[in-house]
């Protein structure tokens, strides 16, 4: 008689990464609303895992600045960038990324140009795979976000300034910006602007590369500002209309009864107790 084959559990790292991506998707799609506290035990039950990988995922998301940990209160979802933070983020990018493009162009070789073209091709492939009639979620744009981030980080690393590359990486700008506007439609403009940057780098024209990067950041700031407004206006309706909303509402704190409602209920109970029994 053959022994029954036992199903092996997923390796710990694979499970940890899967839970991290699952929780991040809930945050990015705003199924768990910004500012809401996270119920770790309920989230673990919903994902059918133990609380340990959920805590590990939240710790990683804290490093991404997507969740906030408060003493004695646990984790809550980080708020979406407000106007001031949004402007500051683009001010920093506008200062360091054109400089990075100039320096990368001065040090450019064939390997860098090939790598940048590879990311552009991958981004175009992701765009081509999207169906216009299908509602767009973070899962649809996740690859695009990674490819976009890798493109900018490759230029920063190629500049030869390690601190510059680390600064851009720590900003986590792509995560926060895609959290704002991925659902409102992006893609072709970004690819075209990236191609202009690579063309200047391949031609060994540092000033043209810096100018192309500066124009890219400027255009992104303008389009993202408009999308930020649309995203905030659609935020409530998208969460309420989502098929996951009824399930994810359990992650949020229960609403307290209003004071007037509680008083009415207490008065009713008192009347029942005071009325004589027949």
PDB file of C-alpha atoms in Angstrom:
ATOM      1  CA  UNK A   1       0.000   0.000   0.000  1.00  0.00           C
ATOM      2  CA  UNK A   2       1.391   3.323  -1.054  1.00  0.00           C
ATOM      3  CA  UNK A   3       1.918   5.963   1.578  1.00  0.00           C
ATOM      4  CA  UNK A   4      -0.213   9.063   1.231  1.00  0.00           C
ATOM      5  CA  UNK A   5       1.777  11.959  -0.121  1.00  0.00           C
ATOM      6  CA  UNK A   6       1.871  14.772   2.359  1.00  0.00           C
ATOM      7  CA  UNK A   7       1.439  18.317   1.191  1.00  0.00           C
ATOM      8  CA  UNK A   8       4.426  20.325   2.237  1.00  0.00           C
ATOM      9  CA  UNK A   9       3.793  23.734   3.745  1.00  0.00           C
ATOM     10  CA  UNK A  10       5.008  26.741   1.825  1.00  0.00           C
ATOM     11  CA  UNK A  11       8.565  27.792   2.658  1.00  0.00           C
ATOM     12  CA  UNK A  12       8.578  30.556   5.251  1.00  0.00           C
ATOM     13  CA  UNK A  13      10.052  33.198   2.914  1.00  0.00           C
ATOM     14  CA  UNK A  14       7.519  32.480   0.170  1.00  0.00           C
ATOM     15  CA  UNK A  15       4.652  32.676   2.677  1.00  0.00           C
ATOM     16  CA  UNK A  16       6.019  35.903   4.137  1.00  0.00           C
ATOM     17  CA  UNK A  17       6.363  37.509   0.702  1.00  0.00           C
ATOM     18  CA  UNK A  18       2.889  36.365  -0.356  1.00  0.00           C
ATOM     19  CA  UNK A  19       1.247  37.806   2.754  1.00  0.00           C
ATOM     20  CA  UNK A  20       3.221  41.031   2.324  1.00  0.00           C
ATOM     21  CA  UNK A  21       1.957  41.430  -1.244  1.00  0.00           C
ATOM     22  CA  UNK A  22      -1.611  40.532  -0.243  1.00  0.00           C
ATOM     23  CA  UNK A  23      -1.727  43.119   2.563  1.00  0.00           C
ATOM     24  CA  UNK A  24      -0.014  45.734   0.395  1.00  0.00           C
ATOM     25  CA  UNK A  25      -2.642  45.182  -2.285  1.00  0.00           C
ATOM     26  CA  UNK A  26      -5.403  45.830   0.261  1.00  0.00           C
ATOM     27  CA  UNK A  27      -3.674  49.065   1.266  1.00  0.00           C
ATOM     28  CA  UNK A  28      -2.953  50.223  -2.279  1.00  0.00           C
ATOM     29  CA  UNK A  29      -6.499  49.486  -3.450  1.00  0.00           C
ATOM     30  CA  UNK A  30      -7.805  51.304  -0.344  1.00  0.00           C
ATOM     31  CA  UNK A  31      -9.870  48.322   0.749  1.00  0.00           C
ATOM     32  CA  UNK A  32      -8.474  49.189   4.175  1.00  0.00           C
ATOM     33  CA  UNK A  33      -9.086  52.889   4.390  1.00  0.00           C
ATOM     34  CA  UNK A  34      -6.316  55.410   5.156  1.00  0.00           C
ATOM     35  CA  UNK A  35      -6.189  56.090   8.883  1.00  0.00           C
ATOM     36  CA  UNK A  36      -7.951  52.848   9.833  1.00  0.00           C
ATOM     37  CA  UNK A  37      -6.475  50.595  12.501  1.00  0.00           C
ATOM     38  CA  UNK A  38      -5.492  47.097  11.414  1.00  0.00           C
ATOM     39  CA  UNK A  39      -6.959  44.123  13.240  1.00  0.00           C
ATOM     40  CA  UNK A  40      -4.093  41.628  12.928  1.00  0.00           C
ATOM     41  CA  UNK A  41      -6.012  38.585  14.149  1.00  0.00           C
ATOM     42  CA  UNK A  42      -8.959  39.223  11.832  1.00  0.00           C
ATOM     43  CA  UNK A  43      -6.669  39.894   8.892  1.00  0.00           C
ATOM     44  CA  UNK A  44      -4.807  36.655   9.580  1.00  0.00           C
ATOM     45  CA  UNK A  45      -8.075  34.706   9.658  1.00  0.00           C
ATOM     46  CA  UNK A  46      -9.195  36.297   6.434  1.00  0.00           C
ATOM     47  CA  UNK A  47      -5.931  35.401   4.695  1.00  0.00           C
ATOM     48  CA  UNK A  48      -5.971  31.952   6.333  1.00  0.00           C
ATOM     49  CA  UNK A  49      -2.533  32.313   7.870  1.00  0.00           C
ATOM     50  CA  UNK A  50      -1.208  32.719  11.381  1.00  0.00           C
ATOM     51  CA  UNK A  51      -0.722  36.215  12.825  1.00  0.00           C
ATOM     52  CA  UNK A  52       3.083  35.922  12.546  1.00  0.00           C
ATOM     53  CA  UNK A  53       3.443  36.501   8.773  1.00  0.00           C
ATOM     54  CA  UNK A  54       0.864  39.300   9.021  1.00  0.00           C
ATOM     55  CA  UNK A  55       2.982  41.049  11.655  1.00  0.00           C
ATOM     56  CA  UNK A  56       6.056  40.548   9.471  1.00  0.00           C
ATOM     57  CA  UNK A  57       4.196  42.024   6.501  1.00  0.00           C
ATOM     58  CA  UNK A  58       3.108  45.046   8.527  1.00  0.00           C
ATOM     59  CA  UNK A  59       6.691  45.607   9.694  1.00  0.00           C
ATOM     60  CA  UNK A  60       7.806  45.684   6.048  1.00  0.00           C
ATOM     61  CA  UNK A  61       4.952  47.988   5.116  1.00  0.00           C
ATOM     62  CA  UNK A  62       6.037  50.291   7.938  1.00  0.00           C
ATOM     63  CA  UNK A  63       9.426  50.556   6.225  1.00  0.00           C
ATOM     64  CA  UNK A  64       7.537  51.426   3.027  1.00  0.00           C
ATOM     65  CA  UNK A  65       5.721  54.143   5.016  1.00  0.00           C
ATOM     66  CA  UNK A  66       2.372  52.593   4.089  1.00  0.00           C
ATOM     67  CA  UNK A  67       1.436  51.784   7.693  1.00  0.00           C
ATOM     68  CA  UNK A  68       2.202  53.469  11.005  1.00  0.00           C
ATOM     69  CA  UNK A  69       2.941  51.699  14.275  1.00  0.00           C
ATOM     70  CA  UNK A  70       1.905  53.453  17.477  1.00  0.00           C
ATOM     71  CA  UNK A  71       2.800  52.307  21.005  1.00  0.00           C
ATOM     72  CA  UNK A  72      -0.084  50.512  22.739  1.00  0.00           C
ATOM     73  CA  UNK A  73      -2.310  51.029  19.682  1.00  0.00           C
ATOM     74  CA  UNK A  74      -0.766  48.802  17.043  1.00  0.00           C
ATOM     75  CA  UNK A  75      -0.761  49.457  13.308  1.00  0.00           C
ATOM     76  CA  UNK A  76      -2.868  51.837  11.294  1.00  0.00           C
ATOM     77  CA  UNK A  77      -2.897  52.677   7.595  1.00  0.00           C
ATOM     78  CA  UNK A  78      -0.824  55.725   6.702  1.00  0.00           C
ATOM     79  CA  UNK A  79      -2.761  58.674   5.304  1.00  0.00           C
ATOM     80  CA  UNK A  80      -2.510  59.458   1.604  1.00  0.00           C
ATOM     81  CA  UNK A  81      -0.107  62.264   0.749  1.00  0.00           C
ATOM     82  CA  UNK A  82      -1.639  65.658   1.328  1.00  0.00           C
ATOM     83  CA  UNK A  83      -0.912  68.665  -0.886  1.00  0.00           C
ATOM     84  CA  UNK A  84       2.093  69.816   1.155  1.00  0.00           C
ATOM     85  CA  UNK A  85       3.759  66.390   1.288  1.00  0.00           C
ATOM     86  CA  UNK A  86       3.008  65.851  -2.398  1.00  0.00           C
ATOM     87  CA  UNK A  87       4.698  69.141  -3.316  1.00  0.00           C
ATOM     88  CA  UNK A  88       7.701  68.421  -1.114  1.00  0.00           C
ATOM     89  CA  UNK A  89       8.161  64.990  -2.669  1.00  0.00           C
ATOM     90  CA  UNK A  90       8.328  66.451  -6.152  1.00  0.00           C
ATOM     91  CA  UNK A  91      10.601  69.261  -5.012  1.00  0.00           C
ATOM     92  CA  UNK A  92      13.112  66.662  -3.812  1.00  0.00           C
ATOM     93  CA  UNK A  93      12.777  64.597  -6.971  1.00  0.00           C
ATOM     94  CA  UNK A  94      13.175  67.725  -9.091  1.00  0.00           C
ATOM     95  CA  UNK A  95      16.454  68.486  -7.332  1.00  0.00           C
ATOM     96  CA  UNK A  96      18.145  65.094  -7.294  1.00  0.00           C
ATOM     97  CA  UNK A  97      16.901  63.233 -10.382  1.00  0.00           C
ATOM     98  CA  UNK A  98      18.042  65.661 -13.122  1.00  0.00           C
ATOM     99  CA  UNK A  99      21.450  65.731 -11.406  1.00  0.00           C
ATOM    100  CA  UNK A 100      21.457  61.924 -11.350  1.00  0.00           C
ATOM    101  CA  UNK A 101      20.589  61.796 -15.063  1.00  0.00           C
ATOM    102  CA  UNK A 102      23.428  64.196 -15.896  1.00  0.00           C
ATOM    103  CA  UNK A 103      25.981  62.218 -13.904  1.00  0.00           C
ATOM    104  CA  UNK A 104      24.719  58.885 -15.238  1.00  0.00           C
ATOM    105  CA  UNK A 105      25.025  60.203 -18.788  1.00  0.00           C
ATOM    106  CA  UNK A 106      28.645  61.232 -18.160  1.00  0.00           C
ATOM    107  CA  UNK A 107      29.419  57.697 -16.931  1.00  0.00           C
ATOM    108  CA  UNK A 108      27.072  55.809 -19.273  1.00  0.00           C
ATOM    109  CA  UNK A 109      27.998  52.609 -21.055  1.00  0.00           C
ATOM    110  CA  UNK A 110      26.188  50.158 -23.283  1.00  0.00           C
ATOM    111  CA  UNK A 111      25.071  48.009 -20.347  1.00  0.00           C
ATOM    112  CA  UNK A 112      23.218  50.932 -18.743  1.00  0.00           C
ATOM    113  CA  UNK A 113      21.435  51.886 -21.966  1.00  0.00           C
ATOM    114  CA  UNK A 114      20.445  48.247 -22.546  1.00  0.00           C
ATOM    115  CA  UNK A 115      19.108  47.916 -19.004  1.00  0.00           C
ATOM    116  CA  UNK A 116      17.044  51.104 -19.326  1.00  0.00           C
ATOM    117  CA  UNK A 117      15.612  49.993 -22.659  1.00  0.00           C
ATOM    118  CA  UNK A 118      14.712  46.660 -21.055  1.00  0.00           C
ATOM    119  CA  UNK A 119      12.646  48.429 -18.378  1.00  0.00           C
ATOM    120  CA  UNK A 120      10.913  50.598 -21.001  1.00  0.00           C
ATOM    121  CA  UNK A 121      10.039  47.533 -23.077  1.00  0.00           C
ATOM    122  CA  UNK A 122       8.660  45.807 -19.986  1.00  0.00           C
ATOM    123  CA  UNK A 123       6.535  48.857 -19.118  1.00  0.00           C
ATOM    124  CA  UNK A 124       5.114  48.974 -22.641  1.00  0.00           C
ATOM    125  CA  UNK A 125       4.327  45.263 -22.464  1.00  0.00           C
ATOM    126  CA  UNK A 126       2.459  45.806 -19.198  1.00  0.00           C
ATOM    127  CA  UNK A 127       0.423  48.621 -20.736  1.00  0.00           C
ATOM    128  CA  UNK A 128      -0.404  46.533 -23.802  1.00  0.00           C
ATOM    129  CA  UNK A 129      -1.689  43.753 -21.553  1.00  0.00           C
ATOM    130  CA  UNK A 130      -4.255  45.963 -19.830  1.00  0.00           C
ATOM    131  CA  UNK A 131      -7.855  45.738 -21.011  1.00  0.00           C
ATOM    132  CA  UNK A 132      -9.568  49.153 -21.155  1.00  0.00           C
ATOM    133  CA  UNK A 133     -12.953  47.757 -20.124  1.00  0.00           C
ATOM    134  CA  UNK A 134     -11.531  46.077 -17.010  1.00  0.00           C
ATOM    135  CA  UNK A 135     -11.511  48.030 -13.708  1.00  0.00           C
ATOM    136  CA  UNK A 136      -7.897  48.735 -12.840  1.00  0.00           C
ATOM    137  CA  UNK A 137      -6.449  47.740  -9.514  1.00  0.00           C
ATOM    138  CA  UNK A 138      -2.979  47.839  -8.010  1.00  0.00           C
ATOM    139  CA  UNK A 139      -2.471  44.246  -9.131  1.00  0.00           C
ATOM    140  CA  UNK A 140      -2.812  45.385 -12.746  1.00  0.00           C
ATOM    141  CA  UNK A 141      -0.215  48.139 -12.344  1.00  0.00           C
ATOM    142  CA  UNK A 142       2.095  46.457  -9.853  1.00  0.00           C
ATOM    143  CA  UNK A 143       4.611  45.370 -12.493  1.00  0.00           C
ATOM    144  CA  UNK A 144       4.487  48.812 -14.094  1.00  0.00           C
ATOM    145  CA  UNK A 145       5.233  50.439 -10.735  1.00  0.00           C
ATOM    146  CA  UNK A 146       8.225  48.154 -10.151  1.00  0.00           C
ATOM    147  CA  UNK A 147       9.567  48.765 -13.661  1.00  0.00           C
ATOM    148  CA  UNK A 148       9.129  52.515 -13.268  1.00  0.00           C
ATOM    149  CA  UNK A 149      10.951  52.468  -9.931  1.00  0.00           C
ATOM    150  CA  UNK A 150      13.779  50.303 -11.318  1.00  0.00           C
ATOM    151  CA  UNK A 151      14.248  52.706 -14.242  1.00  0.00           C
ATOM    152  CA  UNK A 152      14.765  55.703 -11.954  1.00  0.00           C
ATOM    153  CA  UNK A 153      16.859  53.786  -9.442  1.00  0.00           C
ATOM    154  CA  UNK A 154      19.129  52.441 -12.218  1.00  0.00           C
ATOM    155  CA  UNK A 155      19.903  56.005 -13.300  1.00  0.00           C
ATOM    156  CA  UNK A 156      20.556  57.044  -9.695  1.00  0.00           C
ATOM    157  CA  UNK A 157      22.928  54.116  -9.159  1.00  0.00           C
ATOM    158  CA  UNK A 158      24.690  54.809 -12.479  1.00  0.00           C
ATOM    159  CA  UNK A 159      25.420  58.357 -11.270  1.00  0.00           C
ATOM    160  CA  UNK A 160      28.098  56.866  -9.032  1.00  0.00           C
ATOM    161  CA  UNK A 161      26.762  58.680  -5.968  1.00  0.00           C
ATOM    162  CA  UNK A 162      25.695  56.014  -3.474  1.00  0.00           C
ATOM    163  CA  UNK A 163      23.980  58.497  -1.164  1.00  0.00           C
ATOM    164  CA  UNK A 164      21.865  59.758  -4.037  1.00  0.00           C
ATOM    165  CA  UNK A 165      20.706  56.257  -4.887  1.00  0.00           C
ATOM    166  CA  UNK A 166      19.903  55.475  -1.251  1.00  0.00           C
ATOM    167  CA  UNK A 167      17.974  58.733  -0.877  1.00  0.00           C
ATOM    168  CA  UNK A 168      15.807  58.022  -3.903  1.00  0.00           C
ATOM    169  CA  UNK A 169      15.158  54.483  -2.695  1.00  0.00           C
ATOM    170  CA  UNK A 170      14.164  55.644   0.796  1.00  0.00           C
ATOM    171  CA  UNK A 171      11.656  58.108  -0.605  1.00  0.00           C
ATOM    172  CA  UNK A 172       9.488  55.166  -1.748  1.00  0.00           C
ATOM    173  CA  UNK A 173       8.000  57.768  -4.058  1.00  0.00           C
ATOM    174  CA  UNK A 174       6.601  55.314  -6.579  1.00  0.00           C
ATOM    175  CA  UNK A 175       4.579  53.452  -3.971  1.00  0.00           C
ATOM    176  CA  UNK A 176       3.001  56.641  -2.661  1.00  0.00           C
ATOM    177  CA  UNK A 177       2.335  58.105  -6.091  1.00  0.00           C
ATOM    178  CA  UNK A 178       0.808  54.928  -7.498  1.00  0.00           C
ATOM    179  CA  UNK A 179      -1.352  54.773  -4.406  1.00  0.00           C
ATOM    180  CA  UNK A 180      -2.771  58.110  -5.514  1.00  0.00           C
ATOM    181  CA  UNK A 181      -3.291  57.767  -9.214  1.00  0.00           C
ATOM    182  CA  UNK A 182      -2.801  54.264 -10.621  1.00  0.00           C
ATOM    183  CA  UNK A 183      -6.564  53.705 -10.923  1.00  0.00           C
ATOM    184  CA  UNK A 184      -7.099  56.866 -12.974  1.00  0.00           C
ATOM    185  CA  UNK A 185      -4.990  55.760 -15.939  1.00  0.00           C
ATOM    186  CA  UNK A 186      -1.268  56.143 -16.614  1.00  0.00           C
ATOM    187  CA  UNK A 187       1.304  54.638 -18.933  1.00  0.00           C
ATOM    188  CA  UNK A 188       1.994  55.854 -22.473  1.00  0.00           C
ATOM    189  CA  UNK A 189       3.168  59.329 -21.440  1.00  0.00           C
ATOM    190  CA  UNK A 190       5.585  57.870 -18.900  1.00  0.00           C
ATOM    191  CA  UNK A 191       7.064  55.484 -21.472  1.00  0.00           C
ATOM    192  CA  UNK A 192       7.563  58.280 -24.027  1.00  0.00           C
ATOM    193  CA  UNK A 193       9.273  60.504 -21.454  1.00  0.00           C
ATOM    194  CA  UNK A 194      11.540  57.645 -20.367  1.00  0.00           C
ATOM    195  CA  UNK A 195      12.524  57.069 -23.997  1.00  0.00           C
ATOM    196  CA  UNK A 196      13.546  60.734 -24.309  1.00  0.00           C
ATOM    197  CA  UNK A 197      15.806  60.365 -21.259  1.00  0.00           C
ATOM    198  CA  UNK A 198      17.450  57.213 -22.593  1.00  0.00           C
ATOM    199  CA  UNK A 199      17.949  58.763 -26.037  1.00  0.00           C
ATOM    200  CA  UNK A 200      19.921  61.616 -24.444  1.00  0.00           C
ATOM    201  CA  UNK A 201      21.962  59.214 -22.302  1.00  0.00           C
ATOM    202  CA  UNK A 202      22.752  56.977 -25.281  1.00  0.00           C
ATOM    203  CA  UNK A 203      23.889  60.064 -27.255  1.00  0.00           C
ATOM    204  CA  UNK A 204      26.153  61.089 -24.344  1.00  0.00           C
ATOM    205  CA  UNK A 205      24.439  64.475 -23.953  1.00  0.00           C
ATOM    206  CA  UNK A 206      24.445  65.178 -20.187  1.00  0.00           C
ATOM    207  CA  UNK A 207      22.565  68.480 -20.326  1.00  0.00           C
ATOM    208  CA  UNK A 208      19.902  67.010 -22.596  1.00  0.00           C
ATOM    209  CA  UNK A 209      19.522  64.043 -20.234  1.00  0.00           C
ATOM    210  CA  UNK A 210      19.118  66.361 -17.228  1.00  0.00           C
ATOM    211  CA  UNK A 211      16.599  68.496 -19.131  1.00  0.00           C
ATOM    212  CA  UNK A 212      14.599  65.430 -20.221  1.00  0.00           C
ATOM    213  CA  UNK A 213      14.489  64.170 -16.642  1.00  0.00           C
ATOM    214  CA  UNK A 214      13.461  67.599 -15.325  1.00  0.00           C
ATOM    215  CA  UNK A 215      10.668  67.786 -17.907  1.00  0.00           C
ATOM    216  CA  UNK A 216       9.548  64.263 -16.959  1.00  0.00           C
ATOM    217  CA  UNK A 217       9.359  65.176 -13.267  1.00  0.00           C
ATOM    218  CA  UNK A 218       7.531  68.425 -14.079  1.00  0.00           C
ATOM    219  CA  UNK A 219       4.958  66.665 -16.259  1.00  0.00           C
ATOM    220  CA  UNK A 220       4.468  63.933 -13.676  1.00  0.00           C
ATOM    221  CA  UNK A 221       3.900  66.508 -10.963  1.00  0.00           C
ATOM    222  CA  UNK A 222       1.197  68.185 -13.035  1.00  0.00           C
ATOM    223  CA  UNK A 223      -0.577  64.988 -14.072  1.00  0.00           C
ATOM    224  CA  UNK A 224      -0.317  63.501 -10.589  1.00  0.00           C
ATOM    225  CA  UNK A 225      -1.818  66.640  -9.038  1.00  0.00           C
ATOM    226  CA  UNK A 226      -4.884  66.315 -11.259  1.00  0.00           C
ATOM    227  CA  UNK A 227      -5.089  62.584 -10.602  1.00  0.00           C
ATOM    228  CA  UNK A 228      -4.725  63.191  -6.867  1.00  0.00           C
ATOM    229  CA  UNK A 229      -7.932  65.219  -6.924  1.00  0.00           C
ATOM    230  CA  UNK A 230      -9.763  62.537  -8.931  1.00  0.00           C
ATOM    231  CA  UNK A 231      -8.425  59.768  -6.710  1.00  0.00           C
ATOM    232  CA  UNK A 232      -9.631  61.453  -3.525  1.00  0.00           C
ATOM    233  CA  UNK A 233     -13.052  62.103  -5.034  1.00  0.00           C
ATOM    234  CA  UNK A 234     -13.357  58.448  -6.049  1.00  0.00           C
ATOM    235  CA  UNK A 235     -11.863  57.020  -2.864  1.00  0.00           C
ATOM    236  CA  UNK A 236     -15.088  56.546  -0.904  1.00  0.00           C
ATOM    237  CA  UNK A 237     -17.111  55.170  -3.807  1.00  0.00           C
ATOM    238  CA  UNK A 238     -14.369  52.770  -4.878  1.00  0.00           C
ATOM    239  CA  UNK A 239     -14.068  51.306  -1.384  1.00  0.00           C
ATOM    240  CA  UNK A 240     -17.808  50.931  -0.894  1.00  0.00           C
ATOM    241  CA  UNK A 241     -18.418  49.411  -4.331  1.00  0.00           C
ATOM    242  CA  UNK A 242     -15.565  46.929  -4.089  1.00  0.00           C
ATOM    243  CA  UNK A 243     -16.536  43.257  -3.813  1.00  0.00           C
ATOM    244  CA  UNK A 244     -14.000  42.934  -0.992  1.00  0.00           C
ATOM    245  CA  UNK A 245     -15.404  45.829   1.017  1.00  0.00           C
ATOM    246  CA  UNK A 246     -17.844  43.757   3.079  1.00  0.00           C
ATOM    247  CA  UNK A 247     -15.045  41.407   4.035  1.00  0.00           C
ATOM    248  CA  UNK A 248     -12.468  44.075   4.696  1.00  0.00           C
ATOM    249  CA  UNK A 249     -14.797  46.213   6.823  1.00  0.00           C
ATOM    250  CA  UNK A 250     -14.110  43.702   9.594  1.00  0.00           C
ATOM    251  CA  UNK A 251     -10.514  44.972   9.738  1.00  0.00           C
ATOM    252  CA  UNK A 252     -11.767  48.402  10.749  1.00  0.00           C
ATOM    253  CA  UNK A 253     -12.875  49.484  14.224  1.00  0.00           C
ATOM    254  CA  UNK A 254     -16.585  49.223  14.804  1.00  0.00           C
ATOM    255  CA  UNK A 255     -18.439  52.505  14.823  1.00  0.00           C
ATOM    256  CA  UNK A 256     -19.701  53.574  18.189  1.00  0.00           C
ATOM    257  CA  UNK A 257     -23.356  54.293  18.648  1.00  0.00           C
ATOM    258  CA  UNK A 258     -24.221  57.931  18.803  1.00  0.00           C
ATOM    259  CA  UNK A 259     -24.909  59.364  22.247  1.00  0.00           C
ATOM    260  CA  UNK A 260     -28.556  60.098  21.445  1.00  0.00           C
ATOM    261  CA  UNK A 261     -29.116  56.567  20.156  1.00  0.00           C
ATOM    262  CA  UNK A 262     -27.573  55.083  23.293  1.00  0.00           C
ATOM    263  CA  UNK A 263     -29.728  57.281  25.519  1.00  0.00           C
ATOM    264  CA  UNK A 264     -32.899  56.257  23.696  1.00  0.00           C
ATOM    265  CA  UNK A 265     -31.984  52.596  24.054  1.00  0.00           C
ATOM    266  CA  UNK A 266     -31.266  53.026  27.781  1.00  0.00           C
ATOM    267  CA  UNK A 267     -34.586  54.837  28.298  1.00  0.00           C
ATOM    268  CA  UNK A 268     -36.468  52.020  26.555  1.00  0.00           C
ATOM    269  CA  UNK A 269     -34.841  49.423  28.797  1.00  0.00           C
ATOM    270  CA  UNK A 270     -35.774  51.410  31.898  1.00  0.00           C
ATOM    271  CA  UNK A 271     -39.402  51.709  30.785  1.00  0.00           C
ATOM    272  CA  UNK A 272     -39.597  47.961  30.209  1.00  0.00           C
ATOM    273  CA  UNK A 273     -38.207  47.259  33.673  1.00  0.00           C
ATOM    274  CA  UNK A 274     -40.529  49.783  35.305  1.00  0.00           C
ATOM    275  CA  UNK A 275     -43.731  48.573  33.611  1.00  0.00           C
ATOM    276  CA  UNK A 276     -45.774  46.174  35.815  1.00  0.00           C
ATOM    277  CA  UNK A 277     -45.950  42.560  34.735  1.00  0.00           C
ATOM    278  CA  UNK A 278     -49.345  41.056  33.989  1.00  0.00           C
TER     279      UNK A 278
END
